Amino acid sequence: MGFGTLLAFIVLLFAVNQYSYSTIKGSMARTATVNDLYDSNLAIAGVNKNYVTSRDPQAMNAYRELQGRIAAMIDSVVPEDLQGDRQVWEKFVSQQQHYFKTHAETLEKTAGAGALEQLDAQQKLLLDDLNVVLAGEMDRLAAGLDRNNLIFSLVALLAAIAGMLVMRAISRSITRPLAEALAGIEASGRGDMTTAFKERYHRDDVGALLTGLKSTAINVSQMLGQIRSGAGSVASAASQIAAGNQDLSSRTEEQASALEQTASALGQLTATVENTADNARQVQRLVAEGGGIMQRNTAMMQKTTEQVQGIHQSAQKMSEIINVIEAIAFQTNILALNAAVEAARAGEQGKGFAVVAGEVRSLAQKSATAAKDIKALIDASVTQAGTGRQLIEQTGAVIREMVGNAGDVERLINDIARAAHEQSDGIRQINQAIGQIDTTTQQNAALVEESASAAHAMSAQAAVMAELVGEFKLRERSGDADAGRSAGPGAGRKPELKRPQPALIAAKTGGGDENWSSF
């Protein structure tokens, strides 16, 4: 901030200097222009005299050149920049233009000396106006210089005062924080971690140093407090571990005995499962054989169905043949009847033929009767054969269903046999695991004794650590919390150590099952 103030004053000085330079530059340019106008009008007076005396055309050329130059200089002047002399300037411009308009006419109509007197009188008025404008411009230039010098002096004085104040503030901002940091470091060296710090510091190098020192002091104080609390917790936990190890040792022996009994029971269970697996394999073999028998029965039933179907078809053909025989007997009976009628008409000559016709008719009637009886028997056989075929087909369907059920039973038996085999393998693996657990339990018993001795040693070390940390003077709880909030993102508080729960000692009063689950 201090260097920024000095830089602002330097920029202000530069701005004042630039403004003064531009003001003076404009005023000097206008002064030079007025001087050139004055000299040009004097030169016109000399040209006029030369022309009146010699009538030299070159003099008129010089006059026109001076006229153009004067016109250009008038156009370059801004009337608003002349401030109080603006009206005098406008009067000069008007008279100058009138002079240029009447110059040639004056030289032609008026005799030599009279023309020079008229032109000189007009030029005298022009030169007087230019003198007034020039005097005013010089006054403004002198006033501007005085004003700029005053402003520059005031700004330089303010810059000097501000510089001294800034230097003093910078010196104090460096020395005070350094003294505070030195005091905090000395107090920390004495073991006093309760040094008070400000809530915030400046964002400079010294402020960063103090912020880091504050964060360090707060974090170290918190860490030492946690170490003090952790030392007590470690001592308590060590005693609990020692007591728990003693209890664990007795429970480990009980577990070893229980593991032996478990191993024996698992051995018996393994034998039973293996026997069950063997039985399952035998049932699987028998079911497979039964399935083959059912398949053969199904094939035989299929063939029987085909044979009954053939018998049924043969019976139908025989029924058709009997129908033909019945038709033949009926026709024979009609022929015999016709023959008897013809024999009766023949009289005595036809008696023998009538006797033959009667016998044929009798035979035809007997044949028809026999055919009807045979037909009735064949119809009954066809009906029974159809019924038998239906029964055989139903029997075949039942046998096929039995075959399907036998397949399902075989699959189930296979699954049972595979599961029994897997159970046998699993129980064998459990036996191996129990053996490993038994070995591990014996190793744990040895580790328990080593843990007990380590717990006693840790308890002694925790007491020494608590005694060392007790030499430090730490912050209060509320102070730590406030300091941790003010330390900002860089403080980074560490989590507090949790006091271990006496689970092992509490579990000591339980039974064997509870000891096993806590182990």
GROMACS .gro file of C-alpha atoms in nm, residues 10-20:
model
   11
   10ILE     CA    1   0.478   1.007  -0.913
   11VAL     CA    2   0.200   0.958  -1.167
   12LEU     CA    3   0.034   1.280  -1.045
   13LEU     CA    4   0.363   1.472  -1.088
   14PHE     CA    5   0.398   1.335  -1.439
   15ALA     CA    6   0.039   1.435  -1.523
   16VAL     CA    7   0.093   1.792  -1.389
   17ASN     CA    8   0.416   1.817  -1.589
   18GLN     CA    9   0.245   1.701  -1.907
   19TYR     CA   10  -0.043   1.942  -1.859
   20SER     CA   11   0.197   2.232  -1.797
   0.00000   0.00000   0.00000
